XYZ file of C-alpha atoms in Angstrom:
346
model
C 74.796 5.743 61.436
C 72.630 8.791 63.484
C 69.664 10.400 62.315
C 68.953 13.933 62.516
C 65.473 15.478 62.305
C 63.499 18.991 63.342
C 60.886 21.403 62.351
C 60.635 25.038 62.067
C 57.808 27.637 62.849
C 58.566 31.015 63.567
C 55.020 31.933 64.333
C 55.219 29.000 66.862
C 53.485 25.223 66.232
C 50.016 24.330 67.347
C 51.315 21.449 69.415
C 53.799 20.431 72.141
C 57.365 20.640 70.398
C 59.010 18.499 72.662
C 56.603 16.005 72.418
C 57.004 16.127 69.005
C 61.067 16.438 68.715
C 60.738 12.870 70.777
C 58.051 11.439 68.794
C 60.496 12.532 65.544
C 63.385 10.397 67.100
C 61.409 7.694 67.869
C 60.477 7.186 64.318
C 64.028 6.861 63.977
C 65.341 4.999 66.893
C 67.040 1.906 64.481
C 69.358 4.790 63.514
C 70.901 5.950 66.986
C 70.379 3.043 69.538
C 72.829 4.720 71.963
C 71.474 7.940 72.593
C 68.609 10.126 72.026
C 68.217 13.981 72.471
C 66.343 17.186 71.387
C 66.439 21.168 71.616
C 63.699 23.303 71.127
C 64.318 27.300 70.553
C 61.139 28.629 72.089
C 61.971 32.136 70.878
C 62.117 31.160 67.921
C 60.365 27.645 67.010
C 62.993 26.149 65.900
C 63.576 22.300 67.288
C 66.143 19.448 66.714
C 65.996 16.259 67.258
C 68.643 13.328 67.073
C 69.423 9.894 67.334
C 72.818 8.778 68.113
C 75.385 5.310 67.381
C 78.117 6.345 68.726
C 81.551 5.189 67.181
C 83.732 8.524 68.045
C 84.221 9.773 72.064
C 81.423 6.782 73.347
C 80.834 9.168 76.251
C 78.329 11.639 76.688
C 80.793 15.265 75.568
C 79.609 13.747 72.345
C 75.568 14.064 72.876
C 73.853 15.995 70.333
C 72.361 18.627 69.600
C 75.425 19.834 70.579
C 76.130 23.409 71.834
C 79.054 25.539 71.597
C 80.759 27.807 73.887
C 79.084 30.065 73.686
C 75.724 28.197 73.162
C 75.417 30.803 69.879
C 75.652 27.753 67.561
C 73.573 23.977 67.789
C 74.928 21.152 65.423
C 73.019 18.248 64.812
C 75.086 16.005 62.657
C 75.024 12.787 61.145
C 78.007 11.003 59.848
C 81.867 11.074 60.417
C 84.771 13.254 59.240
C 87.169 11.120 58.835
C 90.660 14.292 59.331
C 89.008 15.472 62.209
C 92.402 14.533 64.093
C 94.180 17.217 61.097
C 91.021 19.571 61.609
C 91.251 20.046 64.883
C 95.419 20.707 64.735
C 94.654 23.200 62.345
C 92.086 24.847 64.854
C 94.547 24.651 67.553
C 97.140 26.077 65.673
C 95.301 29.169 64.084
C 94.163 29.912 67.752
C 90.071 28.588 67.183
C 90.356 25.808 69.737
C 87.809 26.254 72.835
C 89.476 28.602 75.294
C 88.384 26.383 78.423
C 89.703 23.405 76.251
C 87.936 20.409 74.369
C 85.109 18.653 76.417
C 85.591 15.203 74.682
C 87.499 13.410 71.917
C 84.420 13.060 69.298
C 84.336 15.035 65.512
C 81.149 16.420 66.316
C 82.966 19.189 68.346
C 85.582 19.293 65.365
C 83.115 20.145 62.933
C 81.133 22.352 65.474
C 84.449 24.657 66.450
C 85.517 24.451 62.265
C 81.685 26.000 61.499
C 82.268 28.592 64.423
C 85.862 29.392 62.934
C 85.409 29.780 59.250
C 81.741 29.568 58.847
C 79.728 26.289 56.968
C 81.179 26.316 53.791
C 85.076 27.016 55.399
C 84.215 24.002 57.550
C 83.036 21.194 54.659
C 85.616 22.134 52.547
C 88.514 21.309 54.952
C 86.261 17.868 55.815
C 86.654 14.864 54.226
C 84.012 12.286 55.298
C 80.454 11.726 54.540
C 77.832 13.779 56.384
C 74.452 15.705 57.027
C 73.991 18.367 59.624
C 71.799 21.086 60.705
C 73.381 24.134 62.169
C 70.892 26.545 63.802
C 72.755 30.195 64.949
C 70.643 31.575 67.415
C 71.788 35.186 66.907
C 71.188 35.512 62.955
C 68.647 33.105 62.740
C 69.795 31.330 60.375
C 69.232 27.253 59.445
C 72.084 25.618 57.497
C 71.257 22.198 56.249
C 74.407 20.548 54.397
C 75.054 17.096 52.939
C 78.487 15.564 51.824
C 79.978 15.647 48.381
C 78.723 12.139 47.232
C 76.007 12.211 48.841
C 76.066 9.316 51.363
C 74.155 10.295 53.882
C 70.811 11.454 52.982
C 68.795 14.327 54.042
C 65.392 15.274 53.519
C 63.468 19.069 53.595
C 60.620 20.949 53.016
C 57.538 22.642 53.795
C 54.890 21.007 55.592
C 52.053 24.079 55.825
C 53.445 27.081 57.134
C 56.199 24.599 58.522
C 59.948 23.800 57.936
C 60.422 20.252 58.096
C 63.792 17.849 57.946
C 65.393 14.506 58.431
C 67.805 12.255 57.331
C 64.901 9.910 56.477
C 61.111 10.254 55.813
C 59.838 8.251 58.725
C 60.256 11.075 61.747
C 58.829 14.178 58.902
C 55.328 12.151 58.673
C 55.292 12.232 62.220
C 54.694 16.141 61.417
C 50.938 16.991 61.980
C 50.917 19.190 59.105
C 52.254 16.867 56.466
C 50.248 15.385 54.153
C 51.156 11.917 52.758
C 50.394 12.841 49.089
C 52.416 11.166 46.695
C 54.323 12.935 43.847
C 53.200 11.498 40.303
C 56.552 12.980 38.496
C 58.469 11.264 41.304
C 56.714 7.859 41.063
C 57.199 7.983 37.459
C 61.019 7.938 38.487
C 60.523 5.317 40.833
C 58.992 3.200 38.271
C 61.743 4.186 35.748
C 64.708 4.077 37.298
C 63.684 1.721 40.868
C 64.261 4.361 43.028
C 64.082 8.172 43.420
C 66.753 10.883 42.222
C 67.888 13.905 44.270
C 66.436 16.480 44.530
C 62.855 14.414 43.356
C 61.501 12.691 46.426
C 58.156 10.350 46.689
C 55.976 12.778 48.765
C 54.689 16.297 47.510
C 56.385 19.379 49.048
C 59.564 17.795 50.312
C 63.162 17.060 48.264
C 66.012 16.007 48.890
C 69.107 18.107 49.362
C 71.321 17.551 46.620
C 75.179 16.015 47.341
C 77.589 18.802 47.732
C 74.925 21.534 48.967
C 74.243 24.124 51.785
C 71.018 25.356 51.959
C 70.448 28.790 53.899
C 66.966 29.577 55.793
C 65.688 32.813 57.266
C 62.657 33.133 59.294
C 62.077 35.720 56.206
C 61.647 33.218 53.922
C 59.458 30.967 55.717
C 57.604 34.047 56.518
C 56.706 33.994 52.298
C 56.335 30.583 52.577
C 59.405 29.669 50.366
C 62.853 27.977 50.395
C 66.054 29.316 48.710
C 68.097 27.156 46.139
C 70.729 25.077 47.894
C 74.355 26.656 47.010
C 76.690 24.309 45.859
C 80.276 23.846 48.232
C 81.563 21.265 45.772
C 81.145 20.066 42.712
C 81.991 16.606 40.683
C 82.559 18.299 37.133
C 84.956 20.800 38.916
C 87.318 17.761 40.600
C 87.198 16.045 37.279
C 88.688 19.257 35.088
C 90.759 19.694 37.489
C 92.388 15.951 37.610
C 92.299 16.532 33.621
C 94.374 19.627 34.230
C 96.449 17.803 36.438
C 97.137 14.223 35.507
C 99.420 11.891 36.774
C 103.055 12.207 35.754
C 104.011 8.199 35.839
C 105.130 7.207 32.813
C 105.874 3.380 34.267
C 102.687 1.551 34.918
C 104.502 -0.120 37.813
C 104.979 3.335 40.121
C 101.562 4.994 39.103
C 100.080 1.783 40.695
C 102.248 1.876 43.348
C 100.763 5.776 43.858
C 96.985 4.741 43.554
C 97.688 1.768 46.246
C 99.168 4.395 48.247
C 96.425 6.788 48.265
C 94.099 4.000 48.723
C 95.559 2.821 51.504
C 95.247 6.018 53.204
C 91.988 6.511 52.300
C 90.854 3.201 54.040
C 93.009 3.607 57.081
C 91.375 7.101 57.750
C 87.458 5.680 57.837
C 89.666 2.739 59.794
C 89.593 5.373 63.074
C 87.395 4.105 65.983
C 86.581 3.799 69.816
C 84.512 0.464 68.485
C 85.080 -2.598 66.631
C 85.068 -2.161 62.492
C 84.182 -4.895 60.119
C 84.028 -4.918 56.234
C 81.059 -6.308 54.035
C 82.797 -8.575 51.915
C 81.391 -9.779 48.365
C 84.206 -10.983 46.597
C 84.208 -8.666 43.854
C 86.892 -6.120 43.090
C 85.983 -3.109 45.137
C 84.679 -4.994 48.430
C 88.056 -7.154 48.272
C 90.517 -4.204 47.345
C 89.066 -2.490 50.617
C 88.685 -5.624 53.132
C 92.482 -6.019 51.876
C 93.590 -2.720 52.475
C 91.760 -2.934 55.858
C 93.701 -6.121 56.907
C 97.196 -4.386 55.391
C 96.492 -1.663 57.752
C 95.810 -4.120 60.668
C 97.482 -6.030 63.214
C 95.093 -8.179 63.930
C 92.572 -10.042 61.096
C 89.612 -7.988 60.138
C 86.653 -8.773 60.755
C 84.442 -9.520 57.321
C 81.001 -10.397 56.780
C 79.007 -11.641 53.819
C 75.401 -12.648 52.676
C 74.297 -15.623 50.606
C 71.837 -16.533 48.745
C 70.231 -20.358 48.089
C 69.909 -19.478 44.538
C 73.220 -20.676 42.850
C 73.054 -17.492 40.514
C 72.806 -14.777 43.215
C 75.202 -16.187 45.402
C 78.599 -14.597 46.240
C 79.429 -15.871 49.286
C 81.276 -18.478 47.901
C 83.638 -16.033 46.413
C 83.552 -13.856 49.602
C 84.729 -16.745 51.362
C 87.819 -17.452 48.943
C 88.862 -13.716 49.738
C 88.591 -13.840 53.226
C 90.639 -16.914 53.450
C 93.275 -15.792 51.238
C 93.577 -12.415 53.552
C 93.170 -14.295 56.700
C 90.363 -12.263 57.613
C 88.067 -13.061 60.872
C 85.006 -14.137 58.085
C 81.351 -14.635 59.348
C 79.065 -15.975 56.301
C 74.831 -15.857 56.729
C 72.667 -17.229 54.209
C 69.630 -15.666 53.825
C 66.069 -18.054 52.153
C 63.125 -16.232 50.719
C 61.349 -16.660 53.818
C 63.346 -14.620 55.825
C 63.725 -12.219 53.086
C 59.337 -12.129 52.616
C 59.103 -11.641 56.768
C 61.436 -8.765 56.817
């Protein structure tokens, strides 16, 4: 997990920007422990912050913001794409890579040199991973916030005054001078309806959040008249599912169309399985948590390591299950219990 966070003002803030781009990833630190860094654009107002755990290339050719090249472009990103490995090959190949050669061995740059080659949308589409990122092109400039299909990692916008304001969580946009902590009625009527808030609703007035599958597109023209454009989908769930309708599978034996799902399964898991640190699996003992902890330790040669939570109360507890998984997988299993106590102090 990294954090991402900036601000934009093209007729310049009334404070110190890179006081406040530090201040922003401050607020969130618990994101990034590794590594912390900012960018302002002086010429044009434009700063971005962001918080860094590193799990790809643990040196620093994978600080962000990072530049390119040609120091046109400035990614912020948080997340992972999982076929970076097949991204960059196809880079390579169609003659995008870096002429003086990749700095480091981390997806950021992946993603960075996919955005230079076939623009946002050309790079998301050929990405499969989870992700939000802020791309600022210093010769157009443009802003491109984007989130991943499913929305996993979450990213917040909006205008705070005559100011653009973002982050992957609230905490770093209140550090904002100009926004004000008023809370959206419609939104808390959500909250209290549903226990938490739907995209693009979000708790505080004049901010959303960017909907799953989106780019959104800002020119200093539009903050100029003190809007935002619509966010323009890249992907979209009702298009995947007519087109598995239009193509379903062709197993008529129940035997080899399971033999097909564990298959792409098992793919699935050992691509989010690539990493210059240890990985571990939250482990339940339900069906889902299980299916991937035992894909995990199929794909390893060593046991995985698995961790679950308990609970004192005999009805929430599923360690117990957990526990009966990780045994029967032989899986390196580490089981808290957690009282009411601890749960009240936290």
């Amino acid at each position: 997990m990294c954090g991402i966070a900036g601000f934009w003002h093209p007729s310049r803030p009334g404070f110190e920007p890179e006081g406040m781009l530090r201040a922003m990833g401050q607020a969130m630190r618990h994101r990034g422990p590794d590594s912390q860094g900012e960018w302002y654009d002086s010429d044009a107002g434009l700063g971005l912050s962001h918080v860094r755990l590193a799990i790809l290339d643990l040196s620093p050719t994978g600080h962000q913001p990072m530049f390119s090249p040609d120091e046109r472009y400035i990614l912020a990103y948080n997340g992972e794409i999982y076929n970076f490995h097949t991204i960059r090959k196809e880079l390579e190949e169609a003659g995008y890579a870096p002429e003086q050669g990749w700095r480091g061995t981390s997806d950021t740059e992946v993603l960075l040199a996919a955005c230079m080659a076939w623009g946002v949308e050309g790079a998301l589409t050929r990405s499969v991973g989870m992700f939000a990122l802020a791309l600022w092109d210093r010769r157009e400039r443009v802003l491109s916030l984007a989130r991943d299909r499913m929305g996993i990692k979450p990213l917040y916008y909006g205008l705070a005054g005559e100011n653009l304001v973002f982050g992957s969580e609230l905490k770093p946009i209140l550090r904002h001078p100009a926004m004000e902590r008023r809370v959206d009625r419609n939104a808390l009527t959500q909250y209290l309806r549903y226990l938490y808030v739907p995209a693009p609703s979000c708790i505080f007035q004049g901010l959303r959040q960017l909907p799953p599958g989106t780019i959104l597109r800002i020119r200093a023209s539009d903050l100029d008249a003190n809007i935002i454009p619509e966010p323009q989908a890249y992907w979209s769930v009702a298009q995947a599912v007519r087109q598995g309708l239009a193509n379903p599978t062709r197993h008529e034996d129940v035997r080899q169309a399971s033999e097909e799902l564990e298959s792409i399964l098992q793919d699935a898991v050992n691509l989010r399985m690539i990493a210059d640190v240890p990985l571990g699996a939250f482990l339940s003992g339900g069906i889902d948590s299980s299916t991937v902890a035992a894909l995990m330790q199929a794909g390893s040669s060593r046991p995985v390591k698995t961790f679950s939570i308990g609970s004192h109360v005999a009805e929430y507890n599923e360690a117990e299950h957990a526990r009966d998984v990780a045994e029967r997988l032989g899986t390196d299993h580490t089981e808290l219990y957690v009282s009411e106590d601890e749960a009240r102090q936290v």
